[in-house]
Amino acid sequence: MSQISLSDLNAAAKADFVAVLANVVEYSPWIAEQLAGKRPFAGVNQLHAALMAAIQSAEPDVQLALLRAHPDLANKTQRAAGLTEESTEEQNSAGLDRLSEAEYAAFERVNNAYREKFGFPYIVCVRRHTRDSVLNDFETRLRNIAKTETRRAIEEIGRISALRLDQLVAAEDKLKVHGRLSTHVLDNQIGKPAPGIPIELVELASLGESRVIARAVTNADGRTDQPLIGGRPLPIGRYELKFSVAKYYTERNVQLTDPPFLDEIPLRFAVSEPEGHYHVPLLVTPWSYSTYRGS
């Protein structure tokens, strides 16, 4: 997706401005039309604040129409009919395009229960979630009263629109929408970084299959060249980092048992702060290991 600079957006004709931002909020170009009259914006944070103010000051029937313009999650019929490009990409990012039949059934059940209770679809910023955490959030929010849930749905639209603006608009300031997951392997036997260790990052699932979402090899500093997750939110959920350490010690002529006491080391942890920095290091010897949450 190509970006437009905020200065160009400020200077654009109204029709062009509206065309660029029309889908920042699902099927609601009226918001972009309102924003066009409030230019110029000093930064993208000010632009997003104005967008949220337009939603929050709208009449209740307009807000309801806005909520109802959003699609259900993991709805086969709606996907077949065609979602917006933005919604398709967002749902796919959480793996909602490759669910098992049991997972589809679970989503259908909660989608129907939610619509029946509140009269509008469940809205969540899926880029901030794994499949498991979406279903958990569904169940939690089903217990809310309508007024609370309307407010919560608008908050989620705020998160969705912030991520869409981040992709669309280049500005000197930045919206706080990204997190980062990094790691570092230290060979405690010699007190030095451990290079050349293969790493897998697995997103764990309670229902359906867990999936490998990143692979890397540690560099000379014992780190990965790029964050394991970066440039996007860290999806809320449970993860496992797998470190293959036996080959590293064998190549350094460290005497190991056969089979090695430690071959592949799994570290399980959870993410609850999508915009946070999680640093999950491994401190290892041929006979022991430890970790901690860094930043």
Coordinates of C-alpha atoms in Angstrom, one line a residue:
M1 CA 0.0 0.0 0.0
S2 CA 1.6 3.3 -1.1
Q3 CA 1.7 6.2 1.4
I4 CA 0.8 9.8 0.9
S5 CA 2.6 12.5 2.9
L6 CA 0.6 14.5 5.4
S7 CA 1.5 17.7 3.7
D8 CA 0.2 16.4 0.3
L9 CA -3.0 15.3 2.1
N10 CA -3.5 18.7 3.7
A11 CA -3.1 20.3 0.3
A12 CA -5.2 17.8 -1.7
A13 CA -8.6 18.7 -3.3
K14 CA -11.5 17.6 -1.1
A15 CA -12.5 14.8 -3.4
D16 CA -8.9 13.4 -3.4
F17 CA -8.6 13.7 0.3
V18 CA -11.9 11.8 0.8
A19 CA -10.8 9.2 -1.7
V20 CA -7.6 8.5 0.1
L21 CA -9.2 8.2 3.6
A22 CA -12.6 6.8 2.6
N23 CA -11.9 3.3 3.9
V24 CA -9.9 4.3 7.1
V25 CA -13.2 3.6 8.8
E26 CA -15.2 0.8 7.2
Y27 CA -17.7 2.0 4.5
S28 CA -18.0 5.4 6.2
P29 CA -16.6 8.1 3.8
W30 CA -18.7 10.7 5.7
I31 CA -15.9 10.8 8.3
A32 CA -13.3 11.7 5.7
E33 CA -15.7 14.4 4.4
Q34 CA -15.9 15.9 7.8
L35 CA -12.1 15.8 8.3
A36 CA -11.5 17.5 4.9
G37 CA -13.0 20.6 6.4
K38 CA -10.7 20.6 9.5
R39 CA -7.4 20.8 7.6
P40 CA -4.5 21.4 7.9
F41 CA -3.5 18.8 10.4
A42 CA -0.2 19.3 12.2
G43 CA 0.5 15.6 12.6
V44 CA -1.1 12.2 12.1
N45 CA -1.9 12.0 15.8
Q46 CA -4.0 15.1 15.4
L47 CA -5.6 13.7 12.3
H48 CA -6.6 10.5 14.2
A49 CA -7.9 12.5 17.1
A50 CA -10.1 14.5 14.8
L51 CA -11.4 11.2 13.3
M52 CA -12.3 9.9 16.7
A53 CA -14.0 13.1 17.7
A54 CA -16.2 12.9 14.6
I55 CA -17.3 9.4 15.5
Q56 CA -17.8 10.2 19.2
S57 CA -19.8 13.4 18.5
A58 CA -22.1 11.7 15.9
E59 CA -25.8 11.1 16.7
P60 CA -26.6 7.6 18.2
D61 CA -28.3 6.4 15.0
V62 CA -25.3 7.5 12.9
Q63 CA -23.0 5.6 15.3
L64 CA -25.1 2.5 15.1
A65 CA -25.0 2.6 11.3
L66 CA -21.2 2.9 11.5
L67 CA -21.0 -0.2 13.7
R68 CA -23.4 -2.1 11.4
A69 CA -21.2 -1.3 8.4
H70 CA -18.5 -3.6 9.7
P71 CA -18.3 -7.3 8.7
D72 CA -18.5 -10.3 10.9
L73 CA -15.2 -12.1 11.7
A74 CA -14.5 -15.4 9.9
N75 CA -17.9 -15.4 8.1
K76 CA -17.6 -17.7 5.1
T77 CA -20.6 -16.1 3.3
Q78 CA -19.3 -12.5 3.7
R79 CA -15.8 -13.5 2.6
A80 CA -17.2 -15.2 -0.5
A81 CA -19.2 -12.0 -1.3
G82 CA -16.1 -9.9 -0.8
L83 CA -14.8 -7.8 2.0
T84 CA -12.9 -4.5 1.7
E85 CA -9.3 -5.0 0.9
E86 CA -8.4 -3.6 4.3
S87 CA -10.7 -6.1 6.2
T88 CA -9.5 -9.0 4.1
E89 CA -5.9 -8.2 4.9
E90 CA -6.6 -7.7 8.6
Q91 CA -8.6 -10.9 9.1
N92 CA -6.0 -12.9 7.2
S93 CA -3.3 -11.5 9.5
A94 CA -4.9 -13.3 12.4
G95 CA -5.2 -16.5 10.4
L96 CA -9.0 -16.2 10.0
D97 CA -8.8 -17.3 6.4
R98 CA -7.5 -20.7 7.3
L99 CA -9.6 -22.0 10.2
S100 CA -10.5 -25.5 10.9
E101 CA -14.2 -26.5 10.7
A102 CA -14.3 -26.5 14.5
E103 CA -12.9 -22.9 14.6
Y104 CA -15.4 -21.7 11.9
A105 CA -18.2 -23.2 14.0
A106 CA -16.9 -21.5 17.2
F107 CA -16.8 -18.1 15.3
E108 CA -20.3 -18.6 13.9
R109 CA -21.7 -19.3 17.4
V110 CA -20.2 -16.2 19.0
N111 CA -20.9 -14.0 16.0
N112 CA -24.6 -15.0 16.1
A113 CA -24.8 -14.6 19.9
Y114 CA -23.2 -11.2 19.8
R115 CA -25.4 -9.8 17.0
E116 CA -28.5 -11.2 18.7
K117 CA -27.6 -9.4 21.9
F118 CA -26.3 -6.1 20.6
G119 CA -27.8 -5.6 17.2
F120 CA -24.4 -5.0 15.5
P121 CA -21.4 -7.1 14.6
Y122 CA -18.5 -7.8 17.0
I123 CA -15.8 -5.3 16.1
V124 CA -12.2 -5.9 17.2
C125 CA -8.8 -4.8 15.9
V126 CA -7.7 -8.3 14.8
R127 CA -4.1 -7.2 14.1
R128 CA -3.7 -7.0 17.9
H129 CA -5.0 -10.6 18.5
T130 CA -4.4 -14.3 17.8
R131 CA -7.3 -16.5 17.0
D132 CA -7.4 -17.7 20.6
S133 CA -7.5 -14.2 22.0
V134 CA -10.2 -13.1 19.6
L135 CA -12.5 -15.9 20.9
N136 CA -11.6 -15.1 24.5
D137 CA -12.4 -11.4 23.9
F138 CA -15.7 -12.4 22.2
E139 CA -16.8 -14.4 25.3
T140 CA -15.8 -11.6 27.7
R141 CA -17.5 -8.8 25.8
L142 CA -20.7 -10.9 25.4
R143 CA -21.2 -10.3 29.1
N144 CA -21.2 -6.5 28.7
I145 CA -24.3 -4.3 28.6
A146 CA -25.2 -2.6 25.3
K147 CA -23.9 0.9 26.4
T148 CA -20.6 -0.5 27.4
E149 CA -20.2 -2.5 24.3
T150 CA -21.1 0.4 22.0
R151 CA -18.3 2.3 23.7
R152 CA -15.9 -0.6 23.4
A153 CA -16.7 -1.1 19.7
I154 CA -15.9 2.5 19.0
E155 CA -12.6 2.1 20.9
E156 CA -11.7 -0.8 18.6
I157 CA -12.6 1.2 15.5
G158 CA -10.1 3.7 16.9
R159 CA -7.4 1.1 16.9
I160 CA -8.3 -0.2 13.5
S161 CA -8.3 3.3 12.0
A162 CA -5.0 4.2 13.6
L163 CA -3.3 1.2 12.0
R164 CA -4.9 2.0 8.6
L165 CA -3.7 5.7 8.9
D166 CA -0.2 4.4 9.9
Q167 CA -0.1 2.5 6.6
L168 CA -1.6 5.3 4.5
V169 CA -0.1 8.6 5.8
A170 CA 3.6 9.5 6.1
A171 CA 4.2 12.1 8.8
E172 CA 6.9 13.3 11.1
D173 CA 5.1 12.1 14.1
K174 CA 4.0 8.5 14.6
L175 CA 1.0 6.8 16.0
K176 CA 1.8 4.3 18.8
V177 CA 0.5 1.2 17.1
H178 CA 3.5 -1.1 16.8
G179 CA 5.1 -3.5 19.2
R180 CA 8.3 -5.5 19.0
L181 CA 9.5 -9.0 19.9
S182 CA 13.2 -9.7 20.2
T183 CA 15.5 -12.3 21.6
H184 CA 19.2 -12.8 22.5
V185 CA 21.1 -16.0 23.2
L186 CA 24.0 -15.8 25.7
D187 CA 26.3 -18.8 26.2
N188 CA 26.7 -18.8 29.9
Q189 CA 29.4 -21.4 29.8
I190 CA 31.8 -18.9 28.3
G191 CA 30.0 -15.6 29.0
K192 CA 29.6 -14.6 25.4
P193 CA 26.8 -14.3 22.8
A194 CA 25.9 -17.5 21.0
P195 CA 25.9 -17.1 17.1
G196 CA 24.4 -19.6 14.6
I197 CA 21.5 -20.9 16.7
P198 CA 18.3 -21.6 14.7
I199 CA 15.1 -20.2 16.3
E200 CA 11.5 -20.8 15.6
L201 CA 8.6 -18.7 16.9
V202 CA 5.3 -20.6 17.2
E203 CA 1.9 -19.1 17.8
L204 CA 0.1 -21.6 20.1
A205 CA -3.5 -22.4 19.6
S206 CA -6.1 -24.0 22.0
L207 CA -8.5 -24.7 19.1
G208 CA -7.0 -25.7 15.7
E209 CA -3.3 -25.9 14.9
S210 CA -0.4 -24.0 16.3
R211 CA 1.7 -22.3 13.5
V212 CA 5.2 -21.2 13.0
I213 CA 5.2 -17.5 12.3
A214 CA 8.9 -16.7 12.2
R215 CA 12.3 -18.4 11.7
A216 CA 15.7 -16.9 12.3
V217 CA 19.4 -17.7 13.1
T218 CA 21.3 -15.7 15.7
N219 CA 24.1 -13.5 14.5
A220 CA 27.5 -12.7 15.9
D221 CA 25.9 -10.8 18.7
G222 CA 23.6 -13.7 19.6
R223 CA 20.6 -11.7 18.3
T224 CA 18.5 -11.9 15.2
D225 CA 19.1 -9.4 12.4
Q226 CA 15.5 -8.3 12.5
P227 CA 12.9 -8.4 15.4
L228 CA 11.0 -11.7 15.4
I229 CA 7.9 -9.5 15.2
G230 CA 8.2 -5.8 14.3
G231 CA 6.5 -3.0 12.4
R232 CA 3.1 -4.2 13.6
P233 CA 1.3 -4.9 16.9
L234 CA 2.2 -8.0 18.8
P235 CA -0.9 -10.2 18.7
I236 CA -2.2 -11.0 22.2
G237 CA -1.8 -14.7 22.8
R238 CA 0.5 -17.5 23.8
Y239 CA 3.8 -18.3 22.1
E240 CA 6.7 -20.7 22.1
L241 CA 10.3 -19.8 21.1
K242 CA 12.3 -22.9 20.1
F243 CA 16.1 -22.7 20.3
S244 CA 18.2 -25.5 18.7
V245 CA 21.3 -25.5 20.9
A246 CA 22.9 -29.0 20.7
K247 CA 24.5 -28.4 17.2
Y248 CA 26.0 -25.1 18.5
Y249 CA 27.9 -26.8 21.3
T250 CA 28.9 -29.8 19.1
E251 CA 30.5 -27.4 16.6
R252 CA 32.5 -25.9 19.4
N253 CA 33.8 -29.3 20.6
V254 CA 31.9 -29.2 23.9
Q255 CA 31.6 -32.8 25.2
L256 CA 27.9 -33.7 25.2
T257 CA 26.0 -36.8 26.2
D258 CA 24.4 -39.0 23.6
P259 CA 21.7 -37.9 23.2
P260 CA 22.4 -34.4 24.4
F261 CA 20.9 -33.3 27.7
L262 CA 19.6 -30.2 26.0
D263 CA 18.9 -30.3 22.3
E264 CA 15.9 -28.1 21.5
I265 CA 14.9 -25.6 24.2
P266 CA 11.2 -24.4 24.2
L267 CA 10.4 -21.2 26.0
R268 CA 6.6 -20.5 26.5
F269 CA 5.4 -17.0 27.2
A270 CA 2.4 -14.8 26.6
V271 CA 1.8 -11.4 25.1
S272 CA -0.8 -9.0 26.6
E273 CA 0.5 -5.6 25.5
P274 CA 0.3 -5.4 21.6
E275 CA 2.2 -2.1 21.5
G276 CA 4.9 -3.1 24.0
H277 CA 8.5 -4.4 23.5
Y278 CA 8.9 -7.9 24.6
H279 CA 12.5 -9.1 24.9
V280 CA 12.7 -12.9 25.6
P281 CA 16.4 -13.9 25.9
L282 CA 17.9 -17.4 26.5
L283 CA 20.8 -17.8 28.9
V284 CA 22.2 -21.3 28.2
T285 CA 24.9 -23.9 29.1
P286 CA 24.9 -27.5 27.9
W287 CA 23.1 -28.4 31.1
S288 CA 20.9 -25.5 32.1
Y289 CA 19.0 -22.5 30.8
S290 CA 17.0 -19.5 32.1
T291 CA 15.1 -16.5 30.7
Y292 CA 13.4 -13.3 31.8
R293 CA 11.2 -10.6 30.3
G294 CA 13.4 -7.8 29.2
S295 CA 12.6 -4.6 27.2

